[in-house]
């Protein structure tokens, strides 16, 4: 859980007694590639910390998967409204590679909310996710898929190379063939 502790400490001062409570609440699970964590139409049962690996969040529409975002380790993921309100989710979350994931249920999460450090951490994390979501919305409305791909390639080349092309194309909102053309153009421009 060292990656998780370091992640939390990036956001808040974490007293050792708080860390002991947090650490003892989580259960470690190892998921194979392409395993499902969260399924549309079900209640999200856990808040997850991804210690190792990569997951994809997506929704389905007209029998097509639309990728909302990717979450590489170390970071957190859940279907927040479903988890907090115990309602059915519209999200799907699957592993894209073998992943080591720590999880807590809602009762454990609520117990951790009694800790100042945990409350502050989750608030800062939610703000960060909201900022990311707003930025992504603006980019999707004002930039081409090609520009967004080039930015991803520049800012997170390791991540781009770990994502299967069909999921990356879905994230960019284009066909796989279009992504192939963009990648070919990128290679020509790099040479």
N, CA, C and O of each residue as an XYZ file, in Angstrom:
764
protein
N       0.808     -1.215      0.000
C       0.000      0.000      0.000
C       0.842      1.267      0.000
O       0.319      2.361      0.210
N       2.132      1.126     -0.233
C       3.004      2.307     -0.213
C       2.619      3.330     -1.270
O       2.692      4.533     -1.024
N       2.203      2.855     -2.461
C       1.767      3.785     -3.518
C       0.534      4.567     -3.082
O       0.390      5.748     -3.397
N      -0.342      3.903     -2.363
C      -1.577      4.545     -1.910
C      -1.269      5.578     -0.846
O      -1.805      6.686     -0.872
N      -0.407      5.218      0.088
C      -0.027      6.175      1.127
C       0.610      7.412      0.495
O       0.289      8.543      0.860
N       1.509      7.187     -0.450
C       2.167      8.315     -1.129
C       1.149      9.169     -1.879
O       1.249     10.396     -1.882
N       0.161      8.519     -2.521
C      -0.879      9.270     -3.225
C      -1.642     10.168     -2.258
O      -1.827     11.354     -2.534
N      -2.080      9.629     -1.144
C      -2.824     10.421     -0.161
C      -1.962     11.570      0.357
O      -2.442     12.689      0.535
N      -0.686     11.280      0.595
C       0.219     12.315      1.118
C       0.505     13.414      0.099
O       0.980     14.486      0.472
N       0.226     13.168     -1.179
C       0.333     14.236     -2.187
C      -0.745     15.292     -1.987
O      -0.604     16.422     -2.454
N      -1.823     14.929     -1.292
C      -2.964     15.819     -1.106
C      -3.079     16.392      0.303
O      -3.529     17.523      0.486
N      -2.667     15.600      1.301
C      -2.880     16.010      2.695
C      -1.720     15.548      3.576
O      -0.962     14.644      3.224
N      -1.612     16.196      4.722
C      -0.737     15.673      5.771
C      -1.450     14.470      6.368
O      -2.633     14.544      6.701
N      -0.736     13.371      6.501
C      -1.364     12.126      6.920
C      -0.727     11.635      8.213
O       0.346     11.032      8.184
N      -1.382     11.889      9.355
C      -0.851     11.381     10.627
C      -0.764      9.856     10.603
O      -1.612      9.195     10.004
N       0.244      9.304     11.243
C       0.439      7.845     11.216
C      -0.755      7.097     11.785
O      -1.085      6.008     11.317
N      -1.410      7.675     12.799
C      -2.576      6.988     13.357
C      -3.733      6.940     12.347
O      -4.482      5.964     12.305
N      -3.873      8.000     11.535
C      -4.896      7.981     10.484
C      -4.545      6.937      9.427
O      -5.406      6.187      8.967
N      -3.259      6.900      9.048
C      -2.847      5.916      8.053
C      -3.120      4.492      8.543
O      -3.560      3.644      7.767
N      -2.866      4.229      9.807
C      -3.127      2.891     10.350
C      -4.599      2.504     10.208
O      -4.916      1.358      9.891
N      -5.492      3.462     10.442
C      -6.929      3.202     10.299
C      -7.281      2.974      8.825
O      -8.018      2.046      8.493
N      -6.752      3.818      7.955
C      -7.024      3.709      6.524
C      -6.512      2.368      5.986
O      -7.233      1.645      5.298
N      -5.280      2.060      6.307
C      -4.659      0.828      5.810
C      -5.424     -0.415      6.250
O      -5.579     -1.359      5.475
N      -5.894     -0.416      7.476
C      -6.585     -1.600      7.995
C      -7.994     -1.765      7.389
O      -8.568     -2.852      7.452
N      -8.539     -0.707      6.813
C      -9.894     -0.778      6.248
C      -9.924     -1.438      4.875
O     -10.942     -2.010      4.484
N      -8.822     -1.362      4.145
C      -8.809     -1.823      2.758
C      -8.467     -3.301      2.615
O      -7.681     -3.859      3.379
N      -9.084     -3.911      1.612
C      -8.813     -5.304      1.251
C      -8.159     -5.307     -0.124
O      -8.604     -4.606     -1.032
N      -7.106     -6.096     -0.272
C      -6.384     -6.173     -1.547
C      -6.971     -7.261     -2.434
O      -7.237     -8.379     -1.994
N      -7.164     -6.893     -3.705
C      -7.641     -7.835     -4.716
C      -6.710     -7.724     -5.924
O      -6.219     -6.642     -6.247
N      -6.480     -8.843     -6.575
C      -5.696     -8.848     -7.809
C      -6.640     -9.253     -8.938
O      -7.264    -10.313     -8.898
N      -6.729     -8.391     -9.936
C      -7.618     -8.620    -11.069
C      -6.786     -8.921    -12.311
O      -5.742     -8.309    -12.535
N      -7.258     -9.863    -13.107
C      -6.624    -10.166    -14.381
C      -7.020     -9.098    -15.397
O      -7.924     -8.297    -15.158
N      -6.335     -9.104    -16.517
C      -6.675     -8.215    -17.629
C      -8.121     -8.477    -18.072
O      -8.554     -9.626    -18.160
N      -8.847     -7.411    -18.345
C     -10.227     -7.436    -18.846
C     -11.258     -7.919    -17.831
O     -12.339     -8.358    -18.222
N     -10.953     -7.851    -16.552
C     -11.958     -8.180    -15.538
C     -12.770     -6.930    -15.214
O     -12.281     -5.805    -15.320
N     -14.016     -7.152    -14.818
C     -14.934     -6.058    -14.537
C     -14.949     -5.729    -13.049
O     -15.066     -6.621    -12.208
N     -14.830     -4.442    -12.731
C     -14.949     -3.956    -11.350
C     -16.349     -3.427    -11.086
O     -16.938     -3.688    -10.037
N     -16.872     -2.685    -12.046
C     -18.181     -2.036    -11.916
C     -18.975     -2.344    -13.183
O     -18.462     -2.238    -14.297
N     -20.245     -2.728    -12.989
C     -21.089     -3.110    -14.116
C     -22.345     -2.246    -14.169
O     -23.048     -2.079    -13.173
N     -22.603     -1.710    -15.338
C     -23.808     -0.926    -15.591
C     -25.052     -1.697    -15.144
O     -25.172     -2.900    -15.378
N     -25.973     -0.978    -14.497
C     -27.218     -1.595    -14.058
C     -27.137     -2.255    -12.694
O     -28.123     -2.814    -12.212
N     -25.963     -2.195    -12.069
C     -25.784     -2.738    -10.722
C     -25.410     -1.600     -9.779
O     -25.128     -0.486    -10.221
N     -25.408     -1.881     -8.499
C     -24.967     -0.905     -7.501
C     -23.466     -1.055     -7.312
O     -22.968     -2.162     -7.107
N     -22.756      0.045     -7.380
C     -21.318      0.027     -7.135
C     -21.081     -0.230     -5.648
O     -21.541      0.540     -4.804
N     -20.379     -1.292     -5.330
C     -20.219     -1.707     -3.942
C     -18.946     -1.206     -3.289
O     -18.812     -1.274     -2.067
N     -17.999     -0.699     -4.088
C     -16.693     -0.372     -3.516
C     -16.130      0.953     -4.014
O     -16.468      1.448     -5.090
N     -15.265      1.494     -3.186
C     -14.362      2.585     -3.535
C     -13.014      1.906     -3.724
O     -12.566      1.162     -2.852
N     -12.370      2.153     -4.848
C     -11.150      1.424     -5.200
C      -9.927      2.340     -5.227
O     -10.003      3.493     -5.652
N      -8.802      1.800     -4.762
C      -7.481      2.393     -4.970
C      -6.742      1.473     -5.918
O      -6.587      0.286     -5.633
N      -6.291      1.991     -7.020
C      -5.515      1.197     -7.968
C      -4.043      1.360     -7.592
O      -3.469      2.439     -7.737
N      -3.450      0.287     -7.114
C      -2.034      0.332     -6.727
C      -1.126      0.024     -7.913
O      -0.087      0.659     -8.090
N      -1.521     -0.940     -8.713
C      -0.788     -1.301     -9.931
C      -1.810     -1.574    -11.016
O      -2.872     -2.139    -10.755
N      -1.484     -1.169    -12.238
C      -2.356     -1.503    -13.351
C      -3.024     -0.304    -13.988
O      -2.625      0.843    -13.788
N      -4.062     -0.607    -14.767
C      -4.761      0.398    -15.555
C      -6.199     -0.051    -15.732
O      -6.454     -1.214    -16.044
N      -7.145      0.865    -15.536
C      -8.555      0.545    -15.751
C      -9.173      1.554    -16.716
O      -8.652      2.646    -16.940
N     -10.296      1.140    -17.270
C     -11.037      1.968    -18.221
C     -12.457      2.121    -17.715
O     -13.089      1.144    -17.313
N     -12.964      3.361    -17.734
C     -14.355      3.645    -17.391
C     -15.087      3.909    -18.699
O     -14.640      4.709    -19.522
N     -16.230      3.221    -18.886
C     -16.979      3.419    -20.119
C     -18.473      3.248    -19.872
O     -18.901      2.661    -18.878
N     -19.247      3.783    -20.810
C     -20.700      3.595    -20.815
C     -21.059      2.932    -22.136
O     -20.278      2.942    -23.088
N     -22.256      2.358    -22.175
C     -22.726      1.784    -23.438
C     -23.900      2.615    -23.949
O     -24.756      3.069    -23.190
N     -23.900      2.791    -25.263
C     -24.982      3.526    -25.917
C     -25.176      2.900    -27.292
O     -24.226      2.776    -28.065
N     -26.409      2.506    -27.590
C     -26.701      1.845    -28.864
C     -25.756      0.668    -29.124
O     -25.247      0.489    -30.231
N     -25.537     -0.123    -28.079
C     -24.674     -1.309    -28.142
C     -23.221     -0.992    -28.465
O     -22.479     -1.869    -28.907
N     -22.809      0.244    -28.251
C     -21.410      0.617    -28.448
C     -20.835      1.093    -27.131
O     -21.506      1.770    -26.352
N     -19.588      0.733    -26.889
C     -18.891      1.188    -25.691
C     -18.255      2.546    -25.974
O     -17.557      2.724    -26.972
N     -18.509      3.499    -25.078
C     -17.936      4.838    -25.198
C     -17.041      5.062    -23.988
O     -17.518      5.142    -22.856
N     -15.758      5.161    -24.235
C     -14.797      5.312    -23.151
C     -14.837      6.729    -22.611
O     -14.675      7.699    -23.351
N     -15.058      6.832    -21.298
C     -15.079      8.137    -20.636
C     -13.675      8.567    -20.235
O     -13.277      9.708    -20.468
N     -12.930      7.650    -19.633
C     -11.561      7.956    -19.226
C     -10.820      6.690    -18.828
O     -11.406      5.618    -18.669
N      -9.503      6.852    -18.670
C      -8.616      5.781    -18.229
C      -8.034      6.190    -16.879
O      -7.804      7.372    -16.627
N      -7.800      5.215    -16.021
C      -7.230      5.515    -14.708
C      -6.021      4.611    -14.486
O      -6.175      3.421    -14.211
N      -4.813      5.175    -14.604
C      -3.616      4.399    -14.297
C      -3.298      4.481    -12.804
O      -3.713      5.413    -12.116
N      -2.563      3.499    -12.326
C      -2.115      3.514    -10.933
C      -1.044      4.577    -10.761
O      -0.339      4.903    -11.716
N      -0.913      5.114     -9.577
C      -1.809      4.989     -8.427
C      -2.898      6.058     -8.466
O      -2.607      7.247     -8.596
N      -4.127      5.636     -8.354
C      -5.244      6.575     -8.298
C      -6.472      5.843     -7.775
O      -6.416      4.651     -7.472
N      -7.576      6.566     -7.675
C      -8.825      6.011     -7.140
C      -9.873      5.960     -8.229
O      -9.803      6.691     -9.217
N     -10.848      5.086     -8.034
C     -12.000      5.056     -8.936
C     -13.192      4.455     -8.198
O     -13.044      3.585     -7.340
N     -14.358      4.936     -8.551
C     -15.632      4.378     -8.128
C     -16.688      4.952     -9.054
O     -16.391      5.821     -9.873
N     -17.886      4.485     -8.936
C     -19.017      5.149     -9.584
C     -19.663      5.938     -8.455
O     -20.536      5.422     -7.757
N     -19.246      7.166     -8.274
C     -19.522      7.931     -7.055
C     -20.999      7.982     -6.670
O     -21.345      7.659     -5.534
N     -21.870      8.379     -7.586
C     -23.288      8.503     -7.228
C     -23.866      7.148     -6.834
O     -24.628      7.050     -5.871
N     -23.510      6.121     -7.567
C     -23.999      4.784     -7.255
C     -23.464      4.317     -5.909
O     -24.208      3.759     -5.102
N     -22.185      4.540     -5.667
C     -21.551      4.098     -4.427
C     -22.127      4.831     -3.217
O     -22.527      4.194     -2.242
N     -22.172      6.141     -3.267
C     -22.630      6.944     -2.126
C     -24.130      6.770     -1.883
O     -24.564      6.651     -0.738
N     -24.922      6.756     -2.961
C     -26.381      6.681     -2.830
C     -26.935      5.265     -2.909
O     -28.126      5.042     -2.691
N     -26.054      4.302     -3.225
C     -26.458      2.904     -3.387
C     -27.593      2.778     -4.407
O     -28.623      2.150     -4.159
N     -27.359      3.401     -5.558
C     -28.293      3.350     -6.681
C     -27.609      2.652     -7.863
O     -26.398      2.431     -7.844
N     -28.379      2.315     -8.868
C     -27.827      1.642    -10.036
C     -26.900      2.586    -10.797
O     -27.175      3.780    -10.923
N     -25.816      2.041    -11.293
C     -24.842      2.845    -12.024
C     -25.038      2.709    -13.528
O     -25.576      1.714    -14.014
N     -24.598      3.714    -14.243
C     -24.564      3.664    -15.708
C     -23.150      3.383    -16.194
O     -22.921      3.220    -17.392
N     -22.203      3.328    -15.263
C     -20.790      3.125    -15.587
C     -20.418      1.653    -15.652
O     -21.056      0.793    -15.045
N     -19.367      1.399    -16.408
C     -18.674      0.121    -16.430
C     -17.205      0.436    -16.195
O     -16.686      1.418    -16.724
N     -16.541     -0.381    -15.415
C     -15.104     -0.224    -15.205
C     -14.469     -1.591    -15.366
O     -14.881     -2.563    -14.733
N     -13.451     -1.653    -16.229
C     -12.754     -2.906    -16.459
C     -11.249     -2.667    -16.423
O     -10.767     -1.574    -16.722
N     -10.528     -3.707    -16.053
C      -9.070     -3.638    -16.059
C      -8.578     -3.796    -17.493
O      -9.125     -4.592    -18.256
N      -7.559     -3.050    -17.854
C      -6.939     -3.200    -19.170
C      -5.649     -3.992    -19.082
O      -5.068     -4.364    -20.101
N      -5.209     -4.245    -17.873
C      -4.042     -5.074    -17.616
C      -4.164     -5.627    -16.207
O      -5.017     -5.185    -15.437
N      -3.335     -6.572    -15.870
C      -3.362     -7.113    -14.514
C      -3.242     -5.947    -13.545
O      -2.387     -5.076    -13.707
N      -4.112     -5.939    -12.530
C      -4.166     -4.785    -11.633
C      -4.264     -5.226    -10.178
O      -5.006     -6.149     -9.840
N      -3.507     -4.555     -9.334
C      -3.597     -4.744     -7.886
C      -4.434     -3.595     -7.362
O      -4.072     -2.426     -7.497
N      -5.565     -3.951     -6.758
C      -6.546     -2.939     -6.371
C      -6.991     -3.174     -4.937
O      -7.324     -4.293     -4.548
N      -6.992     -2.096     -4.156
C      -7.463     -2.135     -2.774
C      -8.868     -1.562     -2.750
O      -9.149     -0.578     -3.434
N      -9.751     -2.166     -1.972
C     -11.143     -1.728     -1.981
C     -11.722     -1.670     -0.575
O     -11.316     -2.401      0.329
N     -12.704     -0.754     -0.427
C     -13.491     -0.666      0.807
C     -14.955     -0.519      0.420
O     -15.279      0.012     -0.643
N     -15.830     -0.994      1.291
C     -17.266     -0.842      1.048
C     -17.745      0.485      1.629
O     -16.962      1.229      2.220
N     -19.010      0.772      1.462
C     -19.561      2.061      1.882
C     -19.475      2.254      3.391
O     -19.164      3.350      3.857
N     -19.743      1.216      4.149
C     -19.662      1.333      5.607
C     -18.245      1.688      6.044
O     -18.060      2.543      6.910
N     -17.254      1.043      5.455
C     -15.855      1.351      5.778
C     -15.494      2.766      5.323
O     -14.796      3.495      6.027
N     -15.967      3.136      4.157
C     -15.721      4.481      3.625
C     -16.276      5.533      4.588
O     -15.603      6.515      4.899
N     -17.508      5.318      5.056
C     -18.129      6.267      5.984
C     -17.378      6.339      7.308
O     -17.314      7.399      7.930
N     -16.817      5.233      7.734
C     -15.988      5.248      8.950
C     -14.751      6.111      8.731
O     -14.353      6.878      9.608
N     -14.146      5.978      7.552
C     -12.959      6.783      7.248
C     -13.290      8.266      7.138
O     -12.427      9.112      7.373
N     -14.535      8.590      6.781
C     -14.945      9.987      6.677
C     -14.909     10.699      8.031
O     -15.017     11.924      8.088
N     -14.760      9.955      9.100
C     -14.618     10.559     10.429
C     -13.212     11.126     10.637
O     -12.979     11.900     11.566
N     -12.287     10.740      9.774
C     -10.908     11.241      9.858
C     -10.782     12.532      9.057
O     -11.175     12.581      7.891
N     -10.242     13.569      9.670
C     -10.057     14.838      8.959
C      -9.209     14.648      7.702
O      -9.512     15.210      6.650
N      -8.146     13.853      7.817
C      -7.245     13.662      6.675
C      -7.966     12.989      5.506
O      -7.759     13.360      4.351
N      -8.795     12.019      5.802
C      -9.534     11.325      4.741
C     -10.564     12.243      4.086
O     -10.692     12.264      2.861
N     -11.297     13.000      4.899
C     -12.283     13.938      4.347
C     -11.621     14.951      3.432
O     -12.124     15.235      2.345
N     -10.489     15.498      3.870
C      -9.787     16.487      3.060
C      -9.240     15.842      1.787
O      -9.323     16.423      0.705
N      -8.691     14.655      1.919
C      -8.183     13.936      0.751
C      -9.292     13.712     -0.270
O      -9.108     14.008     -1.451
N     -10.435     13.196      0.160
C     -11.520     12.910     -0.791
C     -12.068     14.201     -1.407
O     -12.436     14.213     -2.581
N     -12.126     15.272     -0.639
C     -12.599     16.547     -1.192
C     -11.635     17.052     -2.268
O     -12.064     17.484     -3.338
N     -10.346     16.997     -1.985
C      -9.360     17.446     -2.973
C      -9.365     16.553     -4.204
O      -9.218     17.033     -5.328
N      -9.533     15.260     -3.991
C      -9.589     14.321     -5.105
C     -10.819     14.609     -5.981
O     -10.717     14.629     -7.207
N     -11.969     14.829     -5.354
C     -13.190     15.146     -6.111
C     -13.028     16.426     -6.906
O     -13.472     16.507     -8.051
N     -12.396     17.428     -6.312
C     -12.153     18.681     -7.027
C     -11.255     18.444     -8.234
O     -11.492     19.001     -9.306
N     -10.242     17.633     -8.067
C      -9.332     17.325     -9.165
C     -10.065     16.606    -10.299
O      -9.878     16.927    -11.473
N     -10.894     15.640     -9.938
C     -11.667     14.909    -10.945
C     -12.638     15.848    -11.659
O     -12.809     15.754    -12.874
N     -13.267     16.741    -10.921
C     -14.178     17.710    -11.538
C     -13.419     18.626    -12.494
O     -13.897     18.908    -13.592
N     -12.243     19.091    -12.085
C     -11.432     19.941    -12.969
C     -11.074     19.188    -14.252
O     -11.169     19.741    -15.348
N     -10.660     17.921    -14.109
C     -10.311     17.103    -15.271
C     -11.517     16.954    -16.201
O     -11.392     17.085    -17.418
N     -12.677     16.680    -15.616
C     -13.895     16.478    -16.396
C     -14.280     17.744    -17.152
O     -14.642     17.681    -18.327
N     -14.205     18.885    -16.488
C     -14.529     20.153    -17.155
C     -13.548     20.445    -18.281
O     -13.951     20.890    -19.356
N     -12.257     20.198    -18.042
C     -11.249     20.436    -19.069
C     -11.479     19.522    -20.267
O     -11.375     19.951    -21.416
N     -11.787     18.274    -19.993
C     -12.054     17.312    -21.079
C     -13.274     17.736    -21.897
O     -13.268     17.618    -23.123
N     -14.305     18.221    -21.237
C     -15.507     18.681    -21.931
C     -15.182     19.849    -22.856
O     -15.622     19.877    -24.005
N     -14.420     20.800    -22.359
C     -14.031     21.957    -23.174
C     -13.203     21.500    -24.373
O     -13.441     21.944    -25.497
N     -12.227     20.612    -24.139
C     -11.383     20.127    -25.229
C     -12.206     19.385    -26.275
O     -11.979     19.550    -27.474
N     -13.161     18.569    -25.830
C     -13.994     17.828    -26.782
C     -14.843     18.765    -27.634
O     -15.162     18.442    -28.779
N     -15.209     19.916    -27.091
C     -16.054     20.863    -27.825
C     -15.242     21.806    -28.709
O     -15.780     22.372    -29.661
N     -13.952     21.984    -28.407
C     -13.192     23.018    -29.111
C     -11.991     22.504    -29.902
O     -11.390     23.263    -30.663
N     -11.636     21.247    -29.739
C     -10.441     20.726    -30.406
C     -10.777     19.483    -31.220
O     -11.733     18.766    -30.927
N      -9.981     19.249    -32.232
C     -10.153     18.037    -33.035
C      -9.588     16.836    -32.274
O      -8.807     16.981    -31.334
N      -9.998     15.671    -32.701
C      -9.475     14.438    -32.105
C      -7.960     14.356    -32.309
O      -7.234     13.851    -31.453
N      -7.504     14.854    -33.441
C      -6.068     14.824    -33.733
C      -5.285     15.660    -32.718
O      -4.256     15.213    -32.211
N      -5.758     16.847    -32.428
C      -5.092     17.715    -31.448
C      -5.092     17.049    -30.071
O      -4.086     17.058    -29.362
N      -6.232     16.474    -29.709
C      -6.318     15.803    -28.397
C      -5.393     14.593    -28.323
O      -4.784     14.332    -27.285
N      -5.290     13.856    -29.428
C      -4.377     12.709    -29.453
C      -2.930     13.177    -29.298
O      -2.183     12.610    -28.500
N      -2.525     14.205    -30.051
C      -1.153     14.713    -29.962
C      -0.820     15.166    -28.542
O       0.288     14.944    -28.052
N      -1.799     15.806    -27.884
C      -1.561     16.244    -26.511
C      -1.354     15.032    -25.583
O      -0.432     15.006    -24.768
N      -2.231     14.040    -25.730
C      -2.082     12.823    -24.922
C      -0.729     12.171    -25.167
O      -0.050     11.751    -24.230
N      -0.347     12.092    -26.437
C       0.927     11.464    -26.796
C       2.101     12.228    -26.182
O       3.084     11.631    -25.744
N       1.983     13.538    -26.158
C       3.058     14.366    -25.597
C       3.086     14.295    -24.069
O       4.156     14.164    -23.475
N       1.914     14.381    -23.432
C       1.845     14.456    -21.971
C       1.924     13.099    -21.288
O       2.471     12.992    -20.191
N       1.381     12.052    -21.924
C       1.346     10.728    -21.289
C       1.667      9.635    -22.308
O       0.831      8.767    -22.558
N       2.863      9.662    -22.899
C       3.175      8.676    -23.945
C       3.123      7.234    -23.436
O       2.682      6.341    -24.161
N       3.558      7.002    -22.225
C       3.516      5.643    -21.674
C       2.078      5.140    -21.594
O       1.795      3.993    -21.939
N       1.186      5.993    -21.145
C      -0.223      5.616    -21.028
C      -0.826      5.335    -22.402
O      -1.527      4.338    -22.573
N      -0.568      6.184    -23.365
C      -1.109      6.010    -24.719
C      -0.672      4.664    -25.293
O      -1.451      3.989    -25.966
N       0.563      4.282    -25.029
C       1.074      3.022    -25.557
C       0.511      1.792    -24.843
O       0.602      0.683    -25.371
N      -0.063      1.966    -23.667
C      -0.643      0.850    -22.904
C      -2.116      0.615    -23.236
O      -2.667     -0.427    -22.883
N      -2.750      1.558    -23.900
C      -4.183      1.485    -24.165
C      -4.430      0.850    -25.533
O      -3.869      1.309    -26.528
N      -5.257     -0.196    -25.603
C      -5.606     -0.756    -26.916
C      -6.214      0.313    -27.818
O      -6.968      1.174    -27.366
N      -5.874      0.242    -29.087
C      -6.264      1.275    -30.049
C      -7.779      1.492    -30.103
O      -8.230      2.630    -30.231
N      -8.575      0.414    -30.008
C     -10.032      0.578    -30.103
C     -10.575      1.398    -28.929
O     -11.542      2.141    -29.094
N      -9.966      1.271    -27.753
C     -10.422      2.041    -26.597
C      -9.947      3.482    -26.675
O     -10.659      4.401    -26.271
N      -8.746      3.674    -27.193
C      -8.229      5.035    -27.374
C      -9.075      5.784    -28.411
O      -9.378      6.964    -28.230
N      -9.448      5.111    -29.479
C     -10.305      5.732    -30.496
C     -11.658      6.101    -29.890
O     -12.188      7.180    -30.154
N     -12.207      5.211    -29.085
C     -13.490      5.490    -28.431
C     -13.378      6.704    -27.514
O     -14.277      7.545    -27.480
N     -12.294      6.795    -26.783
C     -12.057      7.933    -25.887
C     -11.999      9.243    -26.677
O     -12.509     10.273    -26.237
N     -11.373      9.181    -27.841
C     -11.236     10.380    -28.679
C     -12.500     10.664    -29.491
O     -12.633     11.732    -30.089
N     -13.418      9.713    -29.510
C     -14.675      9.910    -30.231
C     -14.551      9.725    -31.727
O     -15.263     10.365    -32.501
N     -13.637      8.843    -32.139
C     -13.421      8.615    -33.567
C     -13.374      7.117    -33.845
O     -13.298      6.299    -32.927
N     -13.422      6.778    -35.128
C     -13.304      5.379    -35.544
C     -11.849      4.927    -35.412
O     -10.929      5.744    -35.439
N     -11.660      3.640    -35.272
C     -10.312      3.074    -35.141
C      -9.459      3.411    -36.361
O      -8.264      3.678    -36.231
N     -10.073      3.399    -37.549
C      -9.339      3.720    -38.778
C      -8.840      5.166    -38.760
O      -7.744      5.456    -39.239
N      -9.639      6.053    -38.215
C      -9.221      7.459    -38.115
C      -8.037      7.602    -37.181
O      -7.117      8.376    -37.446
N      -8.060      6.855    -36.087
C      -6.926      6.895    -35.155
C      -5.672      6.358    -35.835
O      -4.580      6.886    -35.623
N      -5.815      5.326    -36.643
C      -4.656      4.794    -37.381
C      -4.046      5.866    -38.272
O      -2.825      6.005    -38.333
N      -4.891      6.625    -38.961
C      -4.388      7.714    -39.826
C      -3.683      8.782    -38.991
O      -2.616      9.263    -39.370
N      -4.280      9.152    -37.855
C      -3.665     10.165    -36.992
C      -2.301      9.684    -36.510
O      -1.340     10.453    -36.491
N      -2.216      8.414    -36.122
C      -0.935      7.862    -35.644
C       0.106      7.854    -36.756
O       1.271      8.171    -36.515
N      -0.300      7.497    -37.971
C       0.640      7.507    -39.110
C       1.150      8.923    -39.351
O       2.345      9.127    -39.566
N       0.243      9.905    -39.315
C       0.650     11.295    -39.499
C       1.602     11.745    -38.390
O       2.555     12.481    -38.642
N       1.338     11.302    -37.178
C       2.195     11.653    -36.051
C       3.599     11.102    -36.261
O       4.587     11.786    -35.994
N       3.683      9.867    -36.740
C       4.998      9.268    -37.007
C       5.735     10.020    -38.101
O       6.942     10.235    -37.998
N       5.010     10.431    -39.171
C       5.643     11.195    -40.256
C       6.153     12.530    -39.736
O       7.249     12.959    -40.098
N       5.369     13.192    -38.887
C       5.757     14.508    -38.361
C       6.926     14.415    -37.401
O       7.692     15.368    -37.258
N       7.072     13.252    -36.729
C       8.190     13.069    -35.800
C       9.501     12.839    -36.541
O      10.579     13.089    -36.001
N       9.403     12.360    -37.783
C      10.628     12.044    -38.554
C      11.122     13.217    -39.331
O      12.134     13.116    -40.025
